Coordinates of C-alpha atoms (C1' of nucleotides) in Angstrom, one line a residue:
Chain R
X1 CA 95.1 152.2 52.7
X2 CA 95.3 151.1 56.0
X3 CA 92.8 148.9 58.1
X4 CA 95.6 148.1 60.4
X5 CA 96.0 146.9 64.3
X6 CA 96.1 143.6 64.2
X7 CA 96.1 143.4 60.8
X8 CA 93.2 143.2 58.0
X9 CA 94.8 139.6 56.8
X10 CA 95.2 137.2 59.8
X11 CA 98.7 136.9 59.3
X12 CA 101.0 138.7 61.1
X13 CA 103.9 140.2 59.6
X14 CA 107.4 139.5 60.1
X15 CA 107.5 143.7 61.5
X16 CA 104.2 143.3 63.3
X17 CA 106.1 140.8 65.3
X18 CA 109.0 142.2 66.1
X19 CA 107.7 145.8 67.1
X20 CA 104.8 144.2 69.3
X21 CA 107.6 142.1 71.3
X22 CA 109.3 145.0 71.8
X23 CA 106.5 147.2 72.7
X24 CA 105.6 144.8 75.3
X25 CA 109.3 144.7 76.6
X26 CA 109.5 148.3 76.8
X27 CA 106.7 148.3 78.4
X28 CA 107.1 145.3 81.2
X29 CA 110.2 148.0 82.0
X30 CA 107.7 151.0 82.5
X31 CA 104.8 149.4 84.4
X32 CA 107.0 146.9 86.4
X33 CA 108.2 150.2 88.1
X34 CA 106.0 152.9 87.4
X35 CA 102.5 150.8 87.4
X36 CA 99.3 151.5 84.8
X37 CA 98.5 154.7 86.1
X38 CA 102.0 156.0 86.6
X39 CA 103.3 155.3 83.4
X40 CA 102.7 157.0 79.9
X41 CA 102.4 155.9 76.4
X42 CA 105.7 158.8 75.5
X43 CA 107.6 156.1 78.3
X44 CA 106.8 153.2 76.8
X45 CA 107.4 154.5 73.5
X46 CA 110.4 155.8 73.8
X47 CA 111.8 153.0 75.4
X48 CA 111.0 151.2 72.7
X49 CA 112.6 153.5 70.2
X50 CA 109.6 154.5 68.5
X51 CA 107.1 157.5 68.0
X52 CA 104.1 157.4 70.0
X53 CA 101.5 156.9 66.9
X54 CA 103.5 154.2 66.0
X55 CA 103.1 152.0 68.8
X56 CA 99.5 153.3 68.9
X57 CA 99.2 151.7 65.6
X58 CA 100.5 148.0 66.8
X59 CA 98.4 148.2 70.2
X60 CA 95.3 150.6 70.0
X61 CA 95.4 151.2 74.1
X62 CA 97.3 151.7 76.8
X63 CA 94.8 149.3 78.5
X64 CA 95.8 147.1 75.2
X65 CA 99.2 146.9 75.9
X66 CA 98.9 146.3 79.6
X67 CA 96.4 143.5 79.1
X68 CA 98.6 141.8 77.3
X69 CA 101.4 142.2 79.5
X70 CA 99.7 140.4 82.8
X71 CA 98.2 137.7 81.0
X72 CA 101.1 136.9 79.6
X73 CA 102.9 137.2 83.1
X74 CA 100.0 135.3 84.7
X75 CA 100.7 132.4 82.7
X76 CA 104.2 131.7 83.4
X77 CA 104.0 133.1 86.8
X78 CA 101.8 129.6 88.2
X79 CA 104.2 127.4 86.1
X80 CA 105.8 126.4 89.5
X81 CA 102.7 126.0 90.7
X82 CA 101.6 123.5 87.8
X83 CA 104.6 121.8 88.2
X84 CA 103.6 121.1 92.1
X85 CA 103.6 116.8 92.0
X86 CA 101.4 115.1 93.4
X87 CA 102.6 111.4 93.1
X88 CA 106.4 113.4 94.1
X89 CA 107.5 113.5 97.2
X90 CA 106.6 116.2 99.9
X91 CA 109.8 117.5 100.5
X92 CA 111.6 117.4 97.4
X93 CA 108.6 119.0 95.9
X94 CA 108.2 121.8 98.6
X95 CA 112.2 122.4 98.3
X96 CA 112.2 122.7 94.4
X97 CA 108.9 124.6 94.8
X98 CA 110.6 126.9 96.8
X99 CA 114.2 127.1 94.9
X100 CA 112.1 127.9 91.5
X101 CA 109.8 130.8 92.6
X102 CA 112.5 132.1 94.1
X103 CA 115.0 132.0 90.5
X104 CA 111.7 133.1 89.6
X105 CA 112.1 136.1 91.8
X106 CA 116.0 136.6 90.8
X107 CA 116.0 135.7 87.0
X108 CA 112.3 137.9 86.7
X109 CA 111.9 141.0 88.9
X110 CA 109.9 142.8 86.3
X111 CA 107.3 140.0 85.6
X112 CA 106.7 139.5 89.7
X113 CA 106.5 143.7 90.2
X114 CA 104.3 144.2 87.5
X115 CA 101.9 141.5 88.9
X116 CA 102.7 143.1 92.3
X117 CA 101.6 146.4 91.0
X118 CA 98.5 145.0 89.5
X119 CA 97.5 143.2 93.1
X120 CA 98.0 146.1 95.3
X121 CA 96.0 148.4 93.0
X122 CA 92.9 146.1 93.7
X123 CA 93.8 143.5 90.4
X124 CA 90.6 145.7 88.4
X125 CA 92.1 143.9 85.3
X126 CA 92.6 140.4 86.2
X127 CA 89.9 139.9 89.5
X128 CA 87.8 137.3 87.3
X129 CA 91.2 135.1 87.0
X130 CA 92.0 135.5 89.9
X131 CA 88.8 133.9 91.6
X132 CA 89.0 131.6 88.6
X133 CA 91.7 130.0 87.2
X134 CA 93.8 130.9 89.7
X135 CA 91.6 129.9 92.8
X136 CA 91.0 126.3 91.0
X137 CA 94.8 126.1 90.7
X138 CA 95.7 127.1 94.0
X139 CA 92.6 124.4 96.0
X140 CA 93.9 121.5 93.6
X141 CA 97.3 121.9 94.9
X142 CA 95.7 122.5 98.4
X143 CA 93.9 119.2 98.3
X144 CA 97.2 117.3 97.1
X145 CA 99.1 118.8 100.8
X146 CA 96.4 118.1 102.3
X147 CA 96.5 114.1 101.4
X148 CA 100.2 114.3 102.2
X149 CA 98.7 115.4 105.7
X150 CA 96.4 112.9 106.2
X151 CA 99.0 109.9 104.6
X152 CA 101.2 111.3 107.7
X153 CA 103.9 112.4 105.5
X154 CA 103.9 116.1 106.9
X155 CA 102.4 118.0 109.6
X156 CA 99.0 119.4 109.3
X157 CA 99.2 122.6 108.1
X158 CA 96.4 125.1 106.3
X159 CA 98.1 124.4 102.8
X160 CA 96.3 127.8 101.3
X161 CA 98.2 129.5 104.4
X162 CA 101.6 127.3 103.4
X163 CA 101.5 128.8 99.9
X164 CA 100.6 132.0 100.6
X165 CA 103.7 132.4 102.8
X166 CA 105.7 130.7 99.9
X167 CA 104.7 133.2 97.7
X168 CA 105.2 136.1 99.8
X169 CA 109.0 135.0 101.3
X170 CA 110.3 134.5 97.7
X171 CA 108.7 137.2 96.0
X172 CA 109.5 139.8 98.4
X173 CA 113.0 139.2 96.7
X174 CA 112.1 141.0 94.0
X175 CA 108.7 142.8 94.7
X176 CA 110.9 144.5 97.8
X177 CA 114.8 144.4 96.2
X178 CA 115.2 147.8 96.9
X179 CA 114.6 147.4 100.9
X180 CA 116.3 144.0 100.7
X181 CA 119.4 145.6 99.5
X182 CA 119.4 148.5 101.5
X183 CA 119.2 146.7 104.9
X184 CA 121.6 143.9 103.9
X185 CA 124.3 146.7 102.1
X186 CA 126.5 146.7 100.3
X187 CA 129.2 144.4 101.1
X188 CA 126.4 141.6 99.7
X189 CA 126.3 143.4 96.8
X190 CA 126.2 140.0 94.4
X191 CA 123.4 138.0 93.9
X192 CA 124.4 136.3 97.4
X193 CA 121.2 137.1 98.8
X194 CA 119.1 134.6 96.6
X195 CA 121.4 131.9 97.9
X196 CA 121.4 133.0 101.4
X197 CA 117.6 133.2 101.1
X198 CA 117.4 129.5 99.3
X199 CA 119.2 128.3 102.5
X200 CA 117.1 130.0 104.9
X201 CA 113.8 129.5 103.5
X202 CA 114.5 125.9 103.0
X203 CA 115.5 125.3 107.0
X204 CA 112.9 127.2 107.8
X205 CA 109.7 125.5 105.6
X206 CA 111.8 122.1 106.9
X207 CA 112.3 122.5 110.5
X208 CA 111.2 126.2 111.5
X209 CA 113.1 127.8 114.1
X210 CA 113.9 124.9 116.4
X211 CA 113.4 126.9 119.1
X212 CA 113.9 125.3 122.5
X213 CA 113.1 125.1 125.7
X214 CA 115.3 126.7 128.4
Chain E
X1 CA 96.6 189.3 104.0
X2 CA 97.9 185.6 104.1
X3 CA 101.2 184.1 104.0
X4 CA 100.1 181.0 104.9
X5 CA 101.1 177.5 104.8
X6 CA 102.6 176.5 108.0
X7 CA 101.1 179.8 108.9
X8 CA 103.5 182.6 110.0
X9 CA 102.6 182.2 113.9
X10 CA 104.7 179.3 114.9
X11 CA 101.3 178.1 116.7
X12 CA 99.0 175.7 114.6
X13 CA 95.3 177.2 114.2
X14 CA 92.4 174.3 115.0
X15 CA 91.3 174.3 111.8
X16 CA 94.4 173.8 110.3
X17 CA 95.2 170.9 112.3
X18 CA 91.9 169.3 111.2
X19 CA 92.5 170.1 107.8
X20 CA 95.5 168.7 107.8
X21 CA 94.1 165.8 109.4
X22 CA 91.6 165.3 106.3
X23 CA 93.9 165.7 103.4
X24 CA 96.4 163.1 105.0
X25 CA 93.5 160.3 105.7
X26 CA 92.5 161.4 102.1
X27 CA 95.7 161.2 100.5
X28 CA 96.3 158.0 102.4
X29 CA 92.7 156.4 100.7
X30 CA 94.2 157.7 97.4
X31 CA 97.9 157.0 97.4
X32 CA 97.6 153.5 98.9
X33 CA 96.2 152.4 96.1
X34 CA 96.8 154.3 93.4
X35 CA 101.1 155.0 93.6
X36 CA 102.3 158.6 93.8
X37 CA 102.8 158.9 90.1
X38 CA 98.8 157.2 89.7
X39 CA 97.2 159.5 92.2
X40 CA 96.1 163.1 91.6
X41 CA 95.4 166.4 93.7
X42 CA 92.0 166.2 92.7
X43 CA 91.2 162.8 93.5
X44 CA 92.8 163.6 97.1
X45 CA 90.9 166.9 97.3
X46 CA 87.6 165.1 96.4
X47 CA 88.3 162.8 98.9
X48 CA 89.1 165.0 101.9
X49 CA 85.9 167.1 100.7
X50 CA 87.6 170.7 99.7
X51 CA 88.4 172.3 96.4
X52 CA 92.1 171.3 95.2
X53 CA 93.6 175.1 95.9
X54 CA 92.4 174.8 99.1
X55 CA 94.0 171.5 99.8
X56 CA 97.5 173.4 98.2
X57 CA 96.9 175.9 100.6
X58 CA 97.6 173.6 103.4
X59 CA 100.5 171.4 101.5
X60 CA 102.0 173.5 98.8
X61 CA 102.9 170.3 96.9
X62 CA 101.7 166.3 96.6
X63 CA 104.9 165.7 97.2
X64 CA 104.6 167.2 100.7
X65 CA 101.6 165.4 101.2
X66 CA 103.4 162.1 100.2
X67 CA 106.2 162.5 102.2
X68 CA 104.5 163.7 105.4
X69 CA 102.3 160.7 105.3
X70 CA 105.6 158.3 104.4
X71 CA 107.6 159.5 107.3
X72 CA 104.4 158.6 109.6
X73 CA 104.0 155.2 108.5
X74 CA 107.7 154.6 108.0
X75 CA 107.9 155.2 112.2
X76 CA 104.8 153.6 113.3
X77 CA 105.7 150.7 110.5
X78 CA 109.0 149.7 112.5
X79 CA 107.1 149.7 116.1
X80 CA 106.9 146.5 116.5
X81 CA 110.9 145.9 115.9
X82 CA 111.9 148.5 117.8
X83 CA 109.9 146.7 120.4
X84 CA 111.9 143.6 120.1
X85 CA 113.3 142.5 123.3
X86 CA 116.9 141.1 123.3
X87 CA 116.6 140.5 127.5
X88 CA 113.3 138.7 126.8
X89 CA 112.3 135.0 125.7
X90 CA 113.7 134.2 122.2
X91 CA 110.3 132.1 121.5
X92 CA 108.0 134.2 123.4
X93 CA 109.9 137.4 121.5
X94 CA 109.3 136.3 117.9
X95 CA 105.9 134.8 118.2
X96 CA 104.6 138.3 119.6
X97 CA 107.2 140.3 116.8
X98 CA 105.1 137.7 114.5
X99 CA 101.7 138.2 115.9
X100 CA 101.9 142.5 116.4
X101 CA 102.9 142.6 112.7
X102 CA 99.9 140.2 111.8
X103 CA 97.3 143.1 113.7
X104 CA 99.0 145.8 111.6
X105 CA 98.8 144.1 108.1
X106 CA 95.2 143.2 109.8
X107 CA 94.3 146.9 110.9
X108 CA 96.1 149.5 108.3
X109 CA 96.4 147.6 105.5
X110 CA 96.3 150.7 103.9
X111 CA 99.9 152.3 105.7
X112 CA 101.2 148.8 104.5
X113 CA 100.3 149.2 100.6
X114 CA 101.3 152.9 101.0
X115 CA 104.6 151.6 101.7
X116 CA 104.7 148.7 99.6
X117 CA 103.7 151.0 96.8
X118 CA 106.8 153.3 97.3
X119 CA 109.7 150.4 97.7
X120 CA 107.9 148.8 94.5
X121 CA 108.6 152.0 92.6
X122 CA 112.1 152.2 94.0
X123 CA 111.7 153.9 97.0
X124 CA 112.7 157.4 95.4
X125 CA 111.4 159.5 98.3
X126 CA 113.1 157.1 101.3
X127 CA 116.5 155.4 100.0
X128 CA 118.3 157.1 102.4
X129 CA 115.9 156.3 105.4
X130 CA 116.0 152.7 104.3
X131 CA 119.8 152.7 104.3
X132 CA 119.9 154.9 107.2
X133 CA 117.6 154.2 109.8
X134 CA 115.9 151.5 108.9
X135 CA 119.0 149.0 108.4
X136 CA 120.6 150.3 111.6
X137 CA 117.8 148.8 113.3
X138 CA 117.8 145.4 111.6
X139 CA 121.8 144.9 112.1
X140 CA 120.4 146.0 116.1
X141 CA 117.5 143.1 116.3
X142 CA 120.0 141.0 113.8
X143 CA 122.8 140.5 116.4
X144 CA 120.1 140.2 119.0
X145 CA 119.3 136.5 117.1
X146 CA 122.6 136.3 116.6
X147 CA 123.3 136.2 120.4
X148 CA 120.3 134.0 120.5
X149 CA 121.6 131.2 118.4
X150 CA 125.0 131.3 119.7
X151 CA 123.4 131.1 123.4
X152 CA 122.3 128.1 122.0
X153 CA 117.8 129.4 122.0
X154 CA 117.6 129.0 118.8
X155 CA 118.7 127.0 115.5
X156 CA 121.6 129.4 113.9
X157 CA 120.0 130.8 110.7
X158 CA 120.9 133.7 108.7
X159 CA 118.6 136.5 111.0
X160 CA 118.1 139.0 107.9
X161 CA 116.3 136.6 106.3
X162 CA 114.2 135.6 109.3
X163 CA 113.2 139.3 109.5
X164 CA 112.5 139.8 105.6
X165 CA 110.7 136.4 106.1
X166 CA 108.2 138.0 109.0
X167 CA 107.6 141.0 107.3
X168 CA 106.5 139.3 103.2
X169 CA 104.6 136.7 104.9
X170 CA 102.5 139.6 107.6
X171 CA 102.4 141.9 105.2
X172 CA 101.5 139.8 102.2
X173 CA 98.0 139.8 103.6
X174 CA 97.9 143.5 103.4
X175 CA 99.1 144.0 100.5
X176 CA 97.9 141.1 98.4
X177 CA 94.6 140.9 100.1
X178 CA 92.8 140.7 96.7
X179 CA 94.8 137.9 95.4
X180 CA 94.2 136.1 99.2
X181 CA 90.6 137.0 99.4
X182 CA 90.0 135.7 95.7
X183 CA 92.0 132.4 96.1
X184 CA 90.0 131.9 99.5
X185 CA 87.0 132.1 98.0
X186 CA 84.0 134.1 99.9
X187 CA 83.0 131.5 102.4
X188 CA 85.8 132.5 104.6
X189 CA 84.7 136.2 104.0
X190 CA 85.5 137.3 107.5
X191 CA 88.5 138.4 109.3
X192 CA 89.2 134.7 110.0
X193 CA 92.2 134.2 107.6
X194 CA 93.8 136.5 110.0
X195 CA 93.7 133.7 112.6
X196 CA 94.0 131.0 110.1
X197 CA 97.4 133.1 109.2
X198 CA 98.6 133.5 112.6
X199 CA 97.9 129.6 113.4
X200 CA 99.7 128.6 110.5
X201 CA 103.0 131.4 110.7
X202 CA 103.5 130.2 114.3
X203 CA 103.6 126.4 113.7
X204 CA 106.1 127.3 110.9
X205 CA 108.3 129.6 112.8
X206 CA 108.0 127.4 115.8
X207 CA 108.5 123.8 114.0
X208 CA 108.8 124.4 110.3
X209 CA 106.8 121.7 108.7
X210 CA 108.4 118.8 110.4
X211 CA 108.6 116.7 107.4
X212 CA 109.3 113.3 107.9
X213 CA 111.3 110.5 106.0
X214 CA 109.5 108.0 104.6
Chain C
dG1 C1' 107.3 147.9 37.4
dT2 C1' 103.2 148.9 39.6
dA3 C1' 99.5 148.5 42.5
dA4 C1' 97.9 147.2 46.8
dT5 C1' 99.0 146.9 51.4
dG6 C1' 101.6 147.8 55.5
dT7 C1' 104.3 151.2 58.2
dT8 C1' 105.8 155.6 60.0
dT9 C1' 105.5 160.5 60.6
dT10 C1' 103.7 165.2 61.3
dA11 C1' 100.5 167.9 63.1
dC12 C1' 97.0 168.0 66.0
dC13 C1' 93.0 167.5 69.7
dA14 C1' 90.3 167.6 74.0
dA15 C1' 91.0 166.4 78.7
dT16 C1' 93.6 166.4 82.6
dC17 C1' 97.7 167.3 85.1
dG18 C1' 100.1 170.1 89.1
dG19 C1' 100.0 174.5 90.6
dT20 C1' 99.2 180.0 90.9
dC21 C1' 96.7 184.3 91.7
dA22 C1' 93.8 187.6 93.4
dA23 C1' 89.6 188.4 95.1
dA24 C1' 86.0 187.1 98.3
dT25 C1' 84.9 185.2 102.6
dT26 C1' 85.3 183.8 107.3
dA27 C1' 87.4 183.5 111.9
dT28 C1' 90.0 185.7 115.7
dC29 C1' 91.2 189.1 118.8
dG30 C1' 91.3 193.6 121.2
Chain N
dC1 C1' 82.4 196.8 117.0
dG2 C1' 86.5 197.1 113.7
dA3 C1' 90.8 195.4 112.1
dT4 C1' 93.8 192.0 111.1
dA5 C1' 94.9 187.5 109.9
dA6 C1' 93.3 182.9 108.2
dT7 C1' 90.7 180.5 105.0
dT8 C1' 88.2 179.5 100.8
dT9 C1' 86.9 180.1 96.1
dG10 C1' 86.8 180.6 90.9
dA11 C1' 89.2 181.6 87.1
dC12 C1' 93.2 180.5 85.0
dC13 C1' 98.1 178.7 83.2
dG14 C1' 101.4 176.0 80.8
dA15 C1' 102.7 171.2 80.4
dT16 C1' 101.4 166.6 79.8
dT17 C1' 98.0 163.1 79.1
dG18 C1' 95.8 159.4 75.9
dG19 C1' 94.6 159.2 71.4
dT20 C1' 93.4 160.7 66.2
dA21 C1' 93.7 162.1 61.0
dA22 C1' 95.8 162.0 57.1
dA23 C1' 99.4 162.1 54.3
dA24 C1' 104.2 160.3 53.4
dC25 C1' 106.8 156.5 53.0
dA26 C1' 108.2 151.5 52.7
dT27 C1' 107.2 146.8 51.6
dT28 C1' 105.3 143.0 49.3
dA29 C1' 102.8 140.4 45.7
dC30 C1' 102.0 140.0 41.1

DNA sequence: GTAATGTTTTACCAATCGGTCAAATTATCG
DNA sequence: CGATAATTTGACCGATTGGTAAAACATTAC
């Protein structure tokens, strides 16, 4: 008899844990490019290798599965952002700021389009964190640029502005790899473009465009 | 007796222009934030107010909706590039590239999320107009920098970059207006983040964040 | 070994999907 | 007006959707 999903005992099995990690690997591949309403149960559970009653017995819902999914990405997703120093200093920690969303970007496409996916379709699953945890993340961090304003160490700036921009250059990279490759072609065909984009978004956050005067 | 769809008279009846009209400011509503694959006939039908076979009488497919609505924003998305000057002033050029781009993400954020949606899916309707077109146009505006920085207007900098740079931090507040609006909190509930952004983007293009030695 | 539990499969369901068809209705034009 | 063409509708189709039921099968604990 079985009273399964998630198990009658509280211990997982040694199974439970395998096929759940790679249900939820299968389907980071199918929502990362398909999003929730564009991909089906059969696609996630054939690319897991399984029947689609058998994954239905590890994660009840679609919904389940997908919940899962984000929160998880969530998580690791504001690690950078964590990491953000205040006692560091400004530029070394804007520069590694930078370099590590952007590896971020390179090393985990699927993880930033399956949050991108989630945003553009209005976030219905994760609008609570986002006001929340995410909001208190993103003002603490605010406050600590801020301070480095005021202590003269960098320019006045709108810090929520500074990160939003730092989000959107180095997640475009992956978010928007298909355009990015297409314009550039293929003679860049490596991974070139993350460096190329490391040096230009670092001389650009450090001494914009330079432009001068005629 | 009808054979309909793009009618047998080369000449387009009145209602079928308005009709046509609806379904694509419908399927616009539905597709820019849903995905192709997410959205439905009916959903676009309910929206446009007409019964689903009379929608498919006007556009025998959602494909043909989807791409006639692509092709639109796809030209009026690269406007402002093609409006790029390479006779005009380098800093008065990139500020107003910078600015026009801003008003679009501002006014049609939902053209911008229709788009964002495809290239996050991998683009499978517009790969070739991406490699076609669309990077014929950046390598145009990319020498035009090029010329700029060897002219000695500008700091040399790798000008794809520049450009994907302008277009994730514009359109960023487009397509991740949830996530922007949420971390903003509602006390800046207005349009003003639009100015906030455009304050901000322009100091950083202009002067990067000037950071200085301690 | 065997009994209890955990896992997988087969067969199935109602709802929704994109799309068709023919008949009914409306607009246009001489 | 009448006729012809354009538009709209309702009824329908096969395929796919998310999900279930129950029995077959495998594993583990004793």
């Amino acid at each position: 008899m079985a009273i399964p999903r998630a198990a009658k005992t509280q211990r997982r099995t040694r199974i439970q844990e395998e096929k759940e990690e790679r249900i939820l690997e299968a389907a980071l591949d199918v929502f990362s490019s398909s999003g929730f309403r564009g991909s089906t149960i059969d696609q996630i559970a054939e690319a897991a290798g399984m029947s689609k009653p058998n994954l239905l017995y590890y994660f009840r819902t679609k919904e389940a599965i997908h919940r899962q999914l984000i929160d998880r990405v969530l998580f690791t997703w504001l690690e950078p952002l964590r990491a953000f120093d205040a006692e560091g200093d400004p530029e070394a920690e804007i520069r590694s700021y930078i370099r590590r969303k952007l590896e971020m970007a390179r090393d985990f496409p699927r993880e930033s389009r399956l949050f991108a996916n989630e945003i553009l379709q209005g976030a219905p699953h994760i609008e609570d964190e986002l006001k929340g945890p995410l909001k208190e993340l993103v003002d603490e961090k605010a406050e600590v640029i801020r301070a480095w304003a005021r202590a003269g160490k960098i320019t006045g700036c709108d810090p929520y502005h500074l990160i939003f921009s730092i989000w959107a250059t180095t997640q475009h990279y992956a978010d928007f790899d298909v355009q990015v490759r297409a314009v550039l072609g293929q003679e860049s065909a490596g991974e070139g473009r993350f460096e190329d984009a490391a040096r230009f978004l670092e001389q650009l956050y450090m001494d914009g465009l330079r432009i001068r005067a005629d």
